[in-house]
mmCIF file of C-alpha atoms in Angstrom:
data_model
loop_
_atom_site.group_PDB
_atom_site.id
_atom_site.type_symbol
_atom_site.label_atom_id
_atom_site.label_comp_id
_atom_site.label_asym_id
_atom_site.label_seq_id
_atom_site.Cartn_x
_atom_site.Cartn_y
_atom_site.Cartn_z
ATOM 1 C CA UNK A 654 -14.512 16.119 -12.167
ATOM 2 C CA UNK A 655 -15.587 12.870 -10.667
ATOM 3 C CA UNK A 656 -15.832 9.830 -12.866
ATOM 4 C CA UNK A 657 -19.255 8.563 -13.700
ATOM 5 C CA UNK A 658 -20.443 5.963 -11.240
ATOM 6 C CA UNK A 659 -23.350 3.705 -11.962
ATOM 7 C CA UNK A 660 -25.554 3.742 -8.908
ATOM 8 C CA UNK A 661 -28.754 1.898 -8.167
ATOM 9 C CA UNK A 662 -30.988 3.562 -5.618
ATOM 10 C CA UNK A 663 -33.547 1.368 -3.900
ATOM 11 C CA UNK A 664 -36.623 3.475 -3.150
ATOM 12 C CA UNK A 665 -39.429 1.810 -1.279
ATOM 13 C CA UNK A 666 -42.180 3.486 -3.250
ATOM 14 C CA UNK A 667 -45.769 2.647 -2.418
ATOM 15 C CA UNK A 668 -48.324 3.294 -5.166
ATOM 16 C CA UNK A 669 -51.546 3.672 -3.254
ATOM 17 C CA UNK A 670 -55.027 3.464 -4.687
ATOM 18 C CA UNK A 671 -57.628 6.029 -3.615
ATOM 19 C CA UNK A 672 -58.887 5.291 -0.109
ATOM 20 C CA UNK A 673 -62.163 6.013 1.591
ATOM 21 C CA UNK A 674 -60.968 8.507 4.149
ATOM 22 C CA UNK A 675 -62.670 9.085 7.471
ATOM 23 C CA UNK A 676 -63.227 12.608 8.684
ATOM 24 C CA UNK A 677 -60.327 13.454 10.971
ATOM 25 C CA UNK A 678 -59.456 16.447 13.094
ATOM 26 C CA UNK A 679 -55.944 17.705 12.452
ATOM 27 C CA UNK A 680 -53.875 18.769 15.410
ATOM 28 C CA UNK A 681 -54.115 22.315 16.662
ATOM 29 C CA UNK A 682 -51.285 23.502 18.890
ATOM 30 C CA UNK A 683 -48.212 21.741 20.210
ATOM 31 C CA UNK A 684 -49.319 18.563 21.939
ATOM 32 C CA UNK A 685 -45.787 17.889 23.149
ATOM 33 C CA UNK A 686 -45.793 20.847 25.543
ATOM 34 C CA UNK A 687 -42.421 22.153 24.363
ATOM 35 C CA UNK A 688 -40.646 18.791 24.356
ATOM 36 C CA UNK A 689 -39.645 19.704 20.803
ATOM 37 C CA UNK A 690 -38.588 23.089 19.485
ATOM 38 C CA UNK A 691 -40.268 22.511 16.109
ATOM 39 C CA UNK A 692 -43.533 24.499 16.048
ATOM 40 C CA UNK A 693 -46.860 23.125 14.766
ATOM 41 C CA UNK A 694 -46.720 23.230 10.967
ATOM 42 C CA UNK A 695 -49.948 25.190 10.590
ATOM 43 C CA UNK A 696 -48.447 27.985 12.697
ATOM 44 C CA UNK A 697 -45.741 28.458 10.049
ATOM 45 C CA UNK A 698 -48.125 29.176 7.187
ATOM 46 C CA UNK A 699 -47.674 32.555 5.517
ATOM 47 C CA UNK A 700 -49.428 34.025 2.467
ATOM 48 C CA UNK A 701 -47.418 34.054 -0.757
ATOM 49 C CA UNK A 702 -47.323 37.789 -1.490
ATOM 50 C CA UNK A 703 -44.787 38.758 -4.132
ATOM 51 C CA UNK A 704 -43.375 42.256 -3.856
ATOM 52 C CA UNK A 705 -42.699 44.230 -7.013
ATOM 53 C CA UNK A 706 -38.943 43.952 -6.555
ATOM 54 C CA UNK A 707 -38.845 40.279 -5.536
ATOM 55 C CA UNK A 708 -37.066 39.255 -8.700
ATOM 56 C CA UNK A 709 -34.247 41.763 -8.285
ATOM 57 C CA UNK A 710 -33.709 41.848 -4.542
ATOM 58 C CA UNK A 711 -30.337 40.779 -3.156
ATOM 59 C CA UNK A 712 -30.374 38.217 -0.381
ATOM 60 C CA UNK A 713 -27.612 38.641 2.226
ATOM 61 C CA UNK A 714 -24.925 35.984 2.476
ATOM 62 C CA UNK A 715 -26.200 33.013 4.422
ATOM 63 C CA UNK A 716 -22.961 32.037 6.109
ATOM 64 C CA UNK A 717 -19.971 34.029 7.170
ATOM 65 C CA UNK A 718 -16.720 33.221 5.424
ATOM 66 C CA UNK A 719 -15.854 29.608 6.096
ATOM 67 C CA UNK A 720 -12.315 30.667 6.907
ATOM 68 C CA UNK A 721 -13.689 32.301 10.059
ATOM 69 C CA UNK A 722 -15.319 29.221 11.526
ATOM 70 C CA UNK A 723 -14.709 25.637 12.470
ATOM 71 C CA UNK A 724 -16.961 22.819 11.284
ATOM 72 C CA UNK A 725 -19.497 21.885 13.938
ATOM 73 C CA UNK A 726 -20.425 18.237 14.324
ATOM 74 C CA UNK A 727 -24.169 18.103 15.036
ATOM 75 C CA UNK A 728 -24.447 15.612 17.891
ATOM 76 C CA UNK A 729 -27.816 13.938 17.379
ATOM 77 C CA UNK A 730 -27.165 11.595 20.265
ATOM 78 C CA UNK A 731 -26.738 14.428 22.756
ATOM 79 C CA UNK A 732 -29.778 16.358 21.515
ATOM 80 C CA UNK A 733 -31.930 13.222 21.492
ATOM 81 C CA UNK A 734 -31.004 12.538 25.128
ATOM 82 C CA UNK A 735 -32.435 15.897 26.139
ATOM 83 C CA UNK A 736 -35.646 15.158 24.225
ATOM 84 C CA UNK A 737 -35.905 11.685 25.780
ATOM 85 C CA UNK A 738 -35.543 13.182 29.240
ATOM 86 C CA UNK A 739 -38.551 15.424 28.648
ATOM 87 C CA UNK A 740 -40.567 12.557 27.206
ATOM 88 C CA UNK A 741 -39.766 10.419 30.246
ATOM 89 C CA UNK A 742 -41.060 13.188 32.527
ATOM 90 C CA UNK A 743 -44.360 13.309 30.602
ATOM 91 C CA UNK A 744 -44.700 9.530 30.705
ATOM 92 C CA UNK A 745 -44.208 9.555 34.484
ATOM 93 C CA UNK A 746 -46.826 12.269 34.794
ATOM 94 C CA UNK A 747 -49.264 10.216 32.711
ATOM 95 C CA UNK A 748 -48.644 7.139 34.827
ATOM 96 C CA UNK A 749 -49.208 9.070 38.051
ATOM 97 C CA UNK A 750 -52.439 10.645 36.809
ATOM 98 C CA UNK A 751 -53.980 7.789 34.797
ATOM 99 C CA UNK A 752 -52.119 4.667 35.867
ATOM 100 C CA UNK A 753 -51.328 4.078 32.189
ATOM 101 C CA UNK A 754 -48.334 4.599 29.903
ATOM 102 C CA UNK A 755 -47.941 4.878 26.116
ATOM 103 C CA UNK A 756 -47.570 1.588 24.268
ATOM 104 C CA UNK A 757 -45.585 0.880 21.089
ATOM 105 C CA UNK A 758 -45.789 -2.324 19.047
ATOM 106 C CA UNK A 759 -43.035 -3.240 16.581
ATOM 107 C CA UNK A 760 -43.351 -5.901 13.898
ATOM 108 C CA UNK A 761 -40.084 -7.325 12.578
ATOM 109 C CA UNK A 762 -40.110 -9.641 9.573
ATOM 110 C CA UNK A 763 -36.983 -11.612 8.709
ATOM 111 C CA UNK A 764 -33.426 -11.733 10.003
ATOM 112 C CA UNK A 765 -31.789 -8.614 8.549
ATOM 113 C CA UNK A 766 -29.076 -7.690 11.021
ATOM 114 C CA UNK A 767 -29.453 -3.954 10.499
ATOM 115 C CA UNK A 768 -33.221 -4.166 11.052
ATOM 116 C CA UNK A 769 -32.684 -6.230 14.188
ATOM 117 C CA UNK A 770 -30.276 -3.583 15.478
ATOM 118 C CA UNK A 771 -32.710 -0.752 14.716
ATOM 119 C CA UNK A 772 -35.548 -2.562 16.492
ATOM 120 C CA UNK A 773 -33.341 -3.321 19.485
ATOM 121 C CA UNK A 774 -32.420 0.355 19.763
ATOM 122 C CA UNK A 775 -36.063 1.398 19.619
ATOM 123 C CA UNK A 776 -37.073 -1.060 22.332
ATOM 124 C CA UNK A 777 -34.210 0.063 24.568
ATOM 125 C CA UNK A 778 -35.266 3.685 24.047
ATOM 126 C CA UNK A 779 -38.836 2.810 25.046
ATOM 127 C CA UNK A 780 -37.601 1.203 28.239
ATOM 128 C CA UNK A 781 -35.506 4.263 29.092
ATOM 129 C CA UNK A 782 -38.486 6.647 28.946
ATOM 130 C CA UNK A 783 -41.066 4.274 30.435
ATOM 131 C CA UNK A 784 -43.006 3.466 27.257
ATOM 132 C CA UNK A 785 -44.421 -0.061 27.081
ATOM 133 C CA UNK A 786 -43.135 -1.981 24.059
ATOM 134 C CA UNK A 787 -44.103 -5.229 22.380
ATOM 135 C CA UNK A 788 -42.248 -6.939 19.541
ATOM 136 C CA UNK A 789 -43.669 -9.507 17.143
ATOM 137 C CA UNK A 790 -41.019 -11.333 15.124
ATOM 138 C CA UNK A 791 -42.028 -13.221 12.003
ATOM 139 C CA UNK A 792 -39.898 -15.474 9.758
ATOM 140 C CA UNK A 793 -38.601 -14.211 6.429
ATOM 141 C CA UNK A 794 -40.864 -16.579 4.494
ATOM 142 C CA UNK A 795 -44.049 -15.711 6.376
ATOM 143 C CA UNK A 796 -47.244 -15.023 4.434
ATOM 144 C CA UNK A 797 -48.576 -11.515 3.897
ATOM 145 C CA UNK A 798 -51.636 -12.428 5.913
ATOM 146 C CA UNK A 799 -49.427 -13.258 8.913
ATOM 147 C CA UNK A 800 -48.107 -9.701 8.981
ATOM 148 C CA UNK A 801 -51.560 -8.213 8.466
ATOM 149 C CA UNK A 802 -52.994 -10.338 11.274
ATOM 150 C CA UNK A 803 -50.269 -9.132 13.637
ATOM 151 C CA UNK A 804 -51.110 -5.544 12.718
ATOM 152 C CA UNK A 805 -54.835 -6.118 13.214
ATOM 153 C CA UNK A 806 -54.254 -7.516 16.699
ATOM 154 C CA UNK A 807 -52.348 -4.400 17.696
ATOM 155 C CA UNK A 808 -54.970 -2.192 16.019
ATOM 156 C CA UNK A 809 -57.550 -3.608 18.458
ATOM 157 C CA UNK A 810 -55.310 -3.520 21.546
ATOM 158 C CA UNK A 811 -56.221 -0.422 23.614
ATOM 159 C CA UNK A 812 -52.891 -0.551 25.459
ATOM 160 C CA UNK A 813 -51.026 0.007 22.167
ATOM 161 C CA UNK A 814 -50.977 3.584 20.881
ATOM 162 C CA UNK A 815 -48.408 3.233 18.122
ATOM 163 C CA UNK A 816 -47.579 0.502 15.605
ATOM 164 C CA UNK A 817 -44.373 0.303 13.599
ATOM 165 C CA UNK A 818 -43.611 -2.172 10.816
ATOM 166 C CA UNK A 819 -39.833 -2.283 10.444
ATOM 167 C CA UNK A 820 -38.858 -1.660 6.828
ATOM 168 C CA UNK A 821 -37.723 -2.957 4.433
ATOM 169 C CA UNK A 822 -39.921 -6.040 4.215
ATOM 170 C CA UNK A 823 -38.851 -9.190 2.359
ATOM 171 C CA UNK A 824 -39.399 -8.814 -1.383
ATOM 172 C CA UNK A 825 -42.272 -11.293 -1.604
ATOM 173 C CA UNK A 826 -44.441 -9.132 0.675
ATOM 174 C CA UNK A 827 -46.551 -6.289 -0.739
ATOM 175 C CA UNK A 828 -45.536 -3.309 1.374
ATOM 176 C CA UNK A 829 -48.582 -1.336 0.253
ATOM 177 C CA UNK A 830 -51.055 -3.956 1.420
ATOM 178 C CA UNK A 831 -49.210 -4.501 4.688
ATOM 179 C CA UNK A 832 -49.056 -0.834 5.630
ATOM 180 C CA UNK A 833 -52.645 -0.212 4.542
ATOM 181 C CA UNK A 834 -53.699 -2.509 7.396
ATOM 182 C CA UNK A 835 -52.349 -0.010 9.954
ATOM 183 C CA UNK A 836 -54.874 1.985 11.949
ATOM 184 C CA UNK A 837 -54.366 5.625 10.944
ATOM 185 C CA UNK A 838 -54.521 6.808 14.558
ATOM 186 C CA UNK A 839 -51.651 4.445 15.460
ATOM 187 C CA UNK A 840 -49.461 5.122 12.407
ATOM 188 C CA UNK A 841 -46.602 6.660 14.420
ATOM 189 C CA UNK A 842 -44.256 6.273 11.442
ATOM 190 C CA UNK A 843 -46.431 8.821 9.626
ATOM 191 C CA UNK A 844 -46.521 7.046 6.258
ATOM 192 C CA UNK A 845 -50.309 6.861 5.832
ATOM 193 C CA UNK A 846 -51.536 8.812 2.750
ATOM 194 C CA UNK A 847 -53.673 11.054 4.978
ATOM 195 C CA UNK A 848 -50.655 12.017 7.085
ATOM 196 C CA UNK A 849 -48.523 12.606 3.997
ATOM 197 C CA UNK A 850 -51.298 14.626 2.356
ATOM 198 C CA UNK A 851 -51.748 16.859 5.402
ATOM 199 C CA UNK A 852 -47.986 17.347 5.512
ATOM 200 C CA UNK A 853 -48.107 18.709 1.959
ATOM 201 C CA UNK A 854 -51.065 21.088 2.388
ATOM 202 C CA UNK A 855 -50.734 24.518 3.960
ATOM 203 C CA UNK A 856 -53.044 24.986 6.913
ATOM 204 C CA UNK A 857 -53.155 21.282 7.702
ATOM 205 C CA UNK A 858 -51.381 19.350 10.436
ATOM 206 C CA UNK A 859 -50.661 15.605 10.035
ATOM 207 C CA UNK A 860 -51.520 13.323 12.929
ATOM 208 C CA UNK A 861 -47.925 12.127 12.708
ATOM 209 C CA UNK A 862 -44.911 13.427 10.801
ATOM 210 C CA UNK A 863 -42.449 10.757 9.575
ATOM 211 C CA UNK A 864 -39.765 10.299 12.207
ATOM 212 C CA UNK A 865 -36.543 10.771 10.256
ATOM 213 C CA UNK A 866 -37.590 13.995 8.454
ATOM 214 C CA UNK A 867 -39.036 15.303 11.717
ATOM 215 C CA UNK A 868 -35.730 14.539 13.436
ATOM 216 C CA UNK A 869 -33.759 16.341 10.713
ATOM 217 C CA UNK A 870 -35.788 19.524 11.126
ATOM 218 C CA UNK A 871 -35.574 19.396 14.921
ATOM 219 C CA UNK A 872 -31.814 18.934 14.643
ATOM 220 C CA UNK A 873 -31.514 21.978 12.375
ATOM 221 C CA UNK A 874 -33.659 24.154 14.650
ATOM 222 C CA UNK A 875 -31.868 23.137 17.842
ATOM 223 C CA UNK A 876 -28.516 23.742 16.162
ATOM 224 C CA UNK A 877 -29.489 27.306 15.255
ATOM 225 C CA UNK A 878 -29.561 26.743 11.498
ATOM 226 C CA UNK A 879 -31.890 29.160 9.702
ATOM 227 C CA UNK A 880 -34.257 27.441 7.263
ATOM 228 C CA UNK A 881 -36.566 30.195 6.031
ATOM 229 C CA UNK A 882 -35.461 31.598 2.681
ATOM 230 C CA UNK A 883 -32.478 29.268 2.362
ATOM 231 C CA UNK A 884 -31.668 27.011 -0.579
ATOM 232 C CA UNK A 885 -32.091 23.387 0.435
ATOM 233 C CA UNK A 886 -31.268 20.284 -1.579
ATOM 234 C CA UNK A 887 -32.711 16.889 -0.678
ATOM 235 C CA UNK A 888 -30.874 13.977 -2.268
ATOM 236 C CA UNK A 889 -33.242 11.038 -2.661
ATOM 237 C CA UNK A 890 -37.031 11.000 -3.034
ATOM 238 C CA UNK A 891 -38.193 7.931 -1.149
ATOM 239 C CA UNK A 892 -41.572 7.972 0.553
ATOM 240 C CA UNK A 893 -39.833 7.284 3.857
ATOM 241 C CA UNK A 894 -37.304 10.140 3.962
ATOM 242 C CA UNK A 895 -36.742 12.167 0.790
ATOM 243 C CA UNK A 896 -40.321 13.134 -0.057
ATOM 244 C CA UNK A 897 -41.481 14.067 3.470
ATOM 245 C CA UNK A 898 -38.205 15.898 4.145
ATOM 246 C CA UNK A 899 -38.691 18.070 1.067
ATOM 247 C CA UNK A 900 -42.276 18.796 2.149
ATOM 248 C CA UNK A 901 -41.201 19.708 5.684
ATOM 249 C CA UNK A 902 -38.478 22.039 4.428
ATOM 250 C CA UNK A 903 -41.035 23.756 2.204
ATOM 251 C CA UNK A 904 -43.391 24.160 5.170
ATOM 252 C CA UNK A 905 -40.472 25.914 6.895
ATOM 253 C CA UNK A 906 -40.153 28.193 3.833
ATOM 254 C CA UNK A 907 -36.925 26.865 2.352
ATOM 255 C CA UNK A 908 -36.485 26.861 -1.424
ATOM 256 C CA UNK A 909 -36.207 23.131 -2.070
ATOM 257 C CA UNK A 910 -34.661 21.128 -4.901
ATOM 258 C CA UNK A 911 -34.892 17.328 -4.978
ATOM 259 C CA UNK A 912 -32.035 15.343 -6.517
ATOM 260 C CA UNK A 913 -32.791 11.847 -7.841
ATOM 261 C CA UNK A 914 -31.002 9.269 -10.018
ATOM 262 C CA UNK A 915 -32.139 10.985 -13.233
ATOM 263 C CA UNK A 916 -31.012 14.484 -12.231
ATOM 264 C CA UNK A 917 -28.408 15.942 -14.567
ATOM 265 C CA UNK A 918 -25.312 17.502 -12.992
ATOM 266 C CA UNK A 919 -26.391 16.808 -9.399
ATOM 267 C CA UNK A 920 -23.083 18.019 -7.982
ATOM 268 C CA UNK A 921 -23.545 21.444 -9.594
ATOM 269 C CA UNK A 922 -27.051 21.827 -8.173
ATOM 270 C CA UNK A 923 -26.068 20.583 -4.736
ATOM 271 C CA UNK A 924 -23.023 22.876 -4.569
ATOM 272 C CA UNK A 925 -25.346 25.913 -4.485
ATOM 273 C CA UNK A 926 -27.321 24.705 -1.457
ATOM 274 C CA UNK A 927 -27.173 26.216 2.017
ATOM 275 C CA UNK A 928 -28.668 23.038 3.487
ATOM 276 C CA UNK A 929 -28.076 19.532 2.138
ATOM 277 C CA UNK A 930 -30.075 16.546 3.335
ATOM 278 C CA UNK A 931 -28.807 13.340 1.758
ATOM 279 C CA UNK A 932 -30.996 10.239 1.935
ATOM 280 C CA UNK A 933 -29.930 8.213 -1.088
ATOM 281 C CA UNK A 934 -28.478 5.195 0.677
ATOM 282 C CA UNK A 935 -25.328 5.319 -1.442
ATOM 283 C CA UNK A 936 -22.069 5.324 0.556
ATOM 284 C CA UNK A 937 -19.858 8.366 -0.064
ATOM 285 C CA UNK A 938 -22.070 9.668 -2.873
ATOM 286 C CA UNK A 939 -21.680 13.290 -1.771
ATOM 287 C CA UNK A 940 -18.083 14.415 -2.127
ATOM 288 C CA UNK A 941 -16.418 17.617 -1.013
ATOM 289 C CA UNK A 942 -16.901 19.306 -4.392
ATOM 290 C CA UNK A 943 -20.679 18.845 -4.047
ATOM 291 C CA UNK A 944 -20.764 21.120 -1.004
ATOM 292 C CA UNK A 945 -20.894 24.908 -0.873
ATOM 293 C CA UNK A 946 -18.372 26.325 1.620
ATOM 294 C CA UNK A 947 -20.227 26.954 4.860
ATOM 295 C CA UNK A 948 -23.228 24.753 4.027
ATOM 296 C CA UNK A 949 -24.999 22.612 6.617
ATOM 297 C CA UNK A 950 -24.993 18.895 5.770
ATOM 298 C CA UNK A 951 -27.457 16.368 7.193
ATOM 299 C CA UNK A 952 -26.390 12.821 6.332
ATOM 300 C CA UNK A 953 -29.340 10.431 6.607
ATOM 301 C CA UNK A 954 -27.580 7.572 4.840
ATOM 302 C CA UNK A 955 -26.910 4.478 6.939
ATOM 303 C CA UNK A 956 -25.711 1.726 4.640
ATOM 304 C CA UNK A 957 -24.479 -1.381 6.480
ATOM 305 C CA UNK A 958 -21.018 -2.452 5.313
ATOM 306 C CA UNK A 959 -19.537 -5.779 6.380
ATOM 307 C CA UNK A 960 -16.877 -5.302 9.064
ATOM 308 C CA UNK A 961 -15.789 -8.243 11.190
ATOM 309 C CA UNK A 962 -14.149 -5.860 13.638
ATOM 310 C CA UNK A 963 -17.525 -4.477 14.757
ATOM 311 C CA UNK A 964 -19.743 -6.134 17.364
ATOM 312 C CA UNK A 965 -22.664 -6.602 14.953
ATOM 313 C CA UNK A 966 -20.440 -7.700 12.071
ATOM 314 C CA UNK A 967 -20.998 -4.500 10.117
ATOM 315 C CA UNK A 968 -20.611 -0.746 10.361
ATOM 316 C CA UNK A 969 -22.837 2.036 9.085
ATOM 317 C CA UNK A 970 -21.574 4.293 6.301
ATOM 318 C CA UNK A 971 -23.255 7.564 5.345
ATOM 319 C CA UNK A 972 -24.043 9.104 1.957
ATOM 320 C CA UNK A 973 -21.518 11.876 2.565
ATOM 321 C CA UNK A 974 -17.757 11.448 2.369
ATOM 322 C CA UNK A 975 -17.172 12.766 5.874
ATOM 323 C CA UNK A 976 -13.431 13.300 5.505
ATOM 324 C CA UNK A 977 -13.966 15.640 2.548
ATOM 325 C CA UNK A 978 -17.176 17.293 3.744
ATOM 326 C CA UNK A 979 -15.793 18.317 7.120
ATOM 327 C CA UNK A 980 -13.224 20.487 5.310
ATOM 328 C CA UNK A 981 -15.960 22.461 3.538
ATOM 329 C CA UNK A 982 -19.210 22.406 5.535
ATOM 330 C CA UNK A 983 -19.952 24.654 8.500
ATOM 331 C CA UNK A 984 -21.926 21.889 10.214
ATOM 332 C CA UNK A 985 -22.387 18.184 9.563
ATOM 333 C CA UNK A 986 -24.010 15.162 11.179
ATOM 334 C CA UNK A 987 -21.897 12.077 11.895
ATOM 335 C CA UNK A 988 -22.837 8.527 10.911
ATOM 336 C CA UNK A 989 -23.678 6.941 13.232
ATOM 337 C CA UNK A 990 -24.708 9.307 16.023
ATOM 338 C CA UNK A 991 -26.398 12.013 13.967
ATOM 339 C CA UNK A 992 -29.821 11.470 12.446
ATOM 340 C CA UNK A 993 -30.323 7.944 13.825
ATOM 341 C CA UNK A 994 -30.810 8.897 17.494
ATOM 342 C CA UNK A 995 -33.073 11.769 16.441
ATOM 343 C CA UNK A 996 -35.257 9.361 14.468
ATOM 344 C CA UNK A 997 -35.752 7.196 17.550
ATOM 345 C CA UNK A 998 -36.511 10.249 19.687
ATOM 346 C CA UNK A 999 -39.188 11.371 17.203
ATOM 347 C CA UNK A 1000 -40.724 7.897 17.295
ATOM 348 C CA UNK A 1001 -41.019 8.208 21.074
ATOM 349 C CA UNK A 1002 -42.552 11.678 20.642
ATOM 350 C CA UNK A 1003 -45.121 10.411 18.158
ATOM 351 C CA UNK A 1004 -46.034 7.516 20.449
ATOM 352 C CA UNK A 1005 -46.487 9.885 23.372
ATOM 353 C CA UNK A 1006 -48.681 12.203 21.271
ATOM 354 C CA UNK A 1007 -50.809 9.256 20.181
ATOM 355 C CA UNK A 1008 -51.271 8.061 23.771
ATOM 356 C CA UNK A 1009 -52.186 11.564 24.965
ATOM 357 C CA UNK A 1010 -54.774 11.837 22.219
ATOM 358 C CA UNK A 1011 -56.309 8.412 22.782
ATOM 359 C CA UNK A 1012 -56.344 8.738 26.570
ATOM 360 C CA UNK A 1013 -57.470 12.377 26.451
ATOM 361 C CA UNK A 1014 -54.520 13.360 28.604
ATOM 362 C CA UNK A 1015 -53.629 17.044 28.425
#
């Protein structure tokens, strides 16, 4: 048994007041023309009809004996490159037909090195696929109104189809008020209450699905991992990753359990899961004894740890103890190089979808 470890999880929770919501059309059909393998969520909806023997039926084993297989490292970087290639082709087609390209605006507040790295990666990805990008950098001590004004300028700019506020924000800024200033139709991060609500409701399709959860599902599908009917555990319940990931897995008909800091015996619950998605932000939280032999493990954690030997002065460490997990799991994502590149690819996808919608480009 592991010793008890006191852990503080930082969840960027946004308590939103009721909003006056405009009437919006949800998406019908796959606007990405098969760039992604994930189907439209509404197409997955099935009626909940319980058969008389549902309680007693035996579900076949999900994985073959782990002794018969080698752990597969799910290469998010390689898969994301294929997705980016398809996005680039669509952007070129748009430019040839309309003389316009999708535009993404990024607002960076402060000097966090990890945030600067993330923004740099996103801008480089935009350049690779031909998406126009603009970055507004604001000092750590800027006023809330400065951030809101930057957002409002991009809201009104017709050449910008997606706006991203890099999180986390400095503590003195009210994240709720800042993000509420975003135009819903340009919320390519997918955090608006309308997008989150549509994600949770059967028959509805959000304008945008949050990028990291969307990337996790795409990674599972492209890797041939069955989701329907499987037991999935999501570790962490943040509005950014944990909550939308649990909703997405449910829309794909997994049986989902969410682990949070107040969960009793989390290792026992997690050890029964066929799919584990860890997004707690706690280095090496998930040990080998948390993992069912043959389970698929998606490690979303990317905690920066000081390391003078690295170019940026730090290295990223995941939630999962990779050395232990790789001896038990059937498939696992590396950190870095797993979920991170998929998140960026989904951001590009969302920006392209937004531009196609706004420019009426089919």
